[in-house]
Tab-separated table of C-alpha atoms in Angstrom:
chain	number	residue	atom	x	y	z
A	1	MET	CA	-4.793	15.605	2.095
A	2	VAL	CA	-6.170	15.974	-1.391
A	3	ASN	CA	-4.624	12.917	-4.764
A	4	GLU	CA	-6.489	12.887	-7.993
A	5	GLY	CA	-9.003	15.472	-6.106
A	6	LEU	CA	-10.546	13.224	-3.729
A	7	LYS	CA	-9.787	14.584	0.114
A	8	PHE	CA	-8.690	12.310	2.575
A	9	GLU	CA	-9.266	12.746	6.104
A	10	LEU	CA	-6.416	12.197	8.506
A	11	HIS	CA	-8.423	9.721	10.394
A	12	GLU	CA	-8.636	7.782	6.679
A	13	LEU	CA	-4.913	7.625	6.915
A	14	VAL	CA	-4.413	6.772	10.074
A	15	GLY	CA	-6.977	4.195	9.439
A	16	PHE	CA	-4.874	3.182	6.809
A	17	VAL	CA	-1.896	3.239	8.245
A	18	GLN	CA	-3.313	0.843	11.207
A	19	SER	CA	-4.905	-1.848	8.615
A	20	TYR	CA	-1.507	-2.293	7.186
A	21	ASP	CA	0.233	-2.766	10.948
A	22	GLN	CA	-2.799	-5.603	11.545
A	23	ASP	CA	-2.695	-7.046	7.996
A	24	LEU	CA	1.507	-7.937	8.710
A	25	ARG	CA	0.905	-8.902	12.055
A	26	PHE	CA	-1.495	-11.323	11.075
A	27	THR	CA	0.799	-12.764	8.333
A	28	ILE	CA	3.386	-13.302	10.420
A	29	ALA	CA	0.681	-15.361	13.360
A	30	LYS	CA	-0.111	-17.111	10.258
A	31	ASP	CA	3.003	-18.203	9.105
A	32	LEU	CA	4.351	-18.913	12.689
A	33	THR	CA	1.263	-21.552	13.077
A	34	THR	CA	2.056	-23.096	9.703
A	35	GLY	CA	5.848	-23.304	9.866
A	36	MET	CA	6.204	-21.118	7.475
A	37	ARG	CA	8.575	-18.886	9.446
A	38	GLN	CA	9.327	-15.421	7.510
A	39	ASN	CA	11.069	-11.930	8.045
A	40	SER	CA	8.309	-9.785	7.208
A	41	SER	CA	9.394	-6.919	8.456
A	42	TRP	CA	10.069	-3.588	6.600
A	43	GLN	CA	13.134	-3.129	4.524
A	44	PRO	CA	14.228	0.068	4.141
A	45	PRO	CA	15.189	1.128	0.670
A	46	GLN	CA	18.792	2.550	-0.443
A	47	THR	CA	19.686	5.871	0.621
A	48	GLY	CA	17.673	8.743	-1.612
A	49	PHE	CA	15.003	6.393	-2.890
A	50	ILE	CA	11.633	6.387	-1.404
A	51	LYS	CA	9.147	2.618	-0.947
A	52	LEU	CA	6.347	2.451	-1.956
A	53	ASN	CA	4.266	-0.253	-0.236
A	54	PHE	CA	0.844	-0.741	-1.836
A	55	ASP	CA	-2.008	-3.193	-1.254
A	56	ALA	CA	-5.653	-3.295	-2.223
A	57	SER	CA	-9.132	-4.649	-0.615
A	58	PHE	CA	-11.300	-6.311	-3.329
A	59	GLU	CA	-14.915	-6.630	-2.329
A	60	ASN	CA	-16.144	-9.429	-5.142
A	61	LYS	CA	-19.606	-8.572	-4.851
A	62	SER	CA	-19.155	-5.026	-5.741
A	63	ASN	CA	-16.741	-5.408	-7.469
A	64	CYS	CA	-14.973	-2.609	-6.270
A	65	SER	CA	-11.531	-2.235	-4.419
A	66	ILE	CA	-9.630	0.681	-3.012
A	67	SER	CA	-5.717	0.795	-3.648
A	68	ALA	CA	-3.145	2.289	-0.659
A	69	VAL	CA	-0.041	3.644	-1.037
A	70	LEU	CA	2.046	4.442	2.009
A	71	ALA	CA	5.179	6.037	0.985
A	72	ARG	CA	8.280	6.012	3.012
A	73	ASP	CA	12.017	6.930	3.200
A	74	PHE	CA	15.414	5.084	3.597
A	75	GLU	CA	15.424	6.411	7.750
A	76	GLY	CA	11.831	4.626	7.654
A	77	LEU	CA	10.028	8.531	7.574
A	78	VAL	CA	5.766	8.158	5.606
A	79	MET	CA	6.667	11.257	2.910
A	80	GLY	CA	2.697	10.208	2.060
A	81	ALA	CA	-0.141	8.473	1.765
A	82	CYS	CA	-2.974	7.878	-0.173
A	83	THR	CA	-6.383	5.632	-0.807
A	84	VAL	CA	-8.290	5.407	-4.513
A	85	PRO	CA	-11.117	3.780	-4.736
A	86	ASN	CA	-11.807	1.715	-7.746
A	87	ASP	CA	-14.757	-0.030	-9.590
A	88	ASP	CA	-15.245	-2.403	-11.774
A	89	ILE	CA	-12.282	-4.624	-10.562
A	90	ALA	CA	-12.516	-8.113	-11.957
A	91	ASP	CA	-10.649	-9.795	-9.081
A	92	ALA	CA	-8.307	-9.456	-6.321
A	93	PHE	CA	-5.548	-9.396	-8.567
A	94	VAL	CA	-6.376	-7.147	-11.215
A	95	ALA	CA	-7.450	-5.079	-7.310
A	96	GLU	CA	-3.383	-5.680	-6.683
A	97	ALA	CA	-2.305	-4.246	-10.215
A	98	ARG	CA	-4.559	-0.844	-10.057
A	99	ALA	CA	-2.796	-0.810	-6.155
A	100	CYS	CA	0.254	-0.991	-7.898
A	101	GLU	CA	-0.419	1.681	-11.118
A	102	ARG	CA	-2.084	3.873	-8.215
A	103	ALA	CA	1.469	3.833	-6.467
A	104	LEU	CA	3.631	4.975	-9.197
A	105	TYR	CA	1.137	7.554	-9.771
A	106	PHE	CA	1.603	8.522	-6.545
A	107	ALA	CA	4.697	8.898	-6.665
A	108	ARG	CA	4.741	10.709	-9.977
A	109	ASP	CA	2.140	13.471	-8.474
A	110	MET	CA	4.737	14.112	-5.396
A	111	GLY	CA	7.549	14.199	-7.990
A	112	PHE	CA	9.255	10.946	-7.105
A	113	ARG	CA	11.877	9.711	-9.132
A	114	LYS	CA	13.778	6.894	-7.332
A	115	VAL	CA	11.525	4.400	-6.066
A	116	VAL	CA	11.112	1.240	-5.063
A	117	LEU	CA	7.400	-0.943	-5.645
A	118	GLU	CA	6.165	-3.087	-2.459
A	119	GLY	CA	3.569	-5.607	-2.412
A	120	ASP	CA	2.193	-8.360	-1.215
A	121	SER	CA	0.781	-10.359	-4.340
A	122	ILE	CA	2.513	-9.228	-6.797
């Protein structure tokens, strides 16, 4: 897969999906142990829309982050995914904002016109 001139291998995309799943499982487990049970399951968008889930990882020492985007239709079918490295990121909030921005660029590049954005921090 090529996005923004960067080539991504299948194992990178699989790693992103597995990481997203692991984060979700950790969040659910954390909520259950603190007594704050929440419905953390993925909810589909309306028919005809694409849901863009975005997330970021941030490394404080290097001020670098990685933005990740996963696009799914109303049936949960994966329509595309991307990961993008970012430099000069001030903090985790900026990393999440950059991931949100990346999701919008990804939607534009893929030709998605009706989208729903979902992140865990913004």
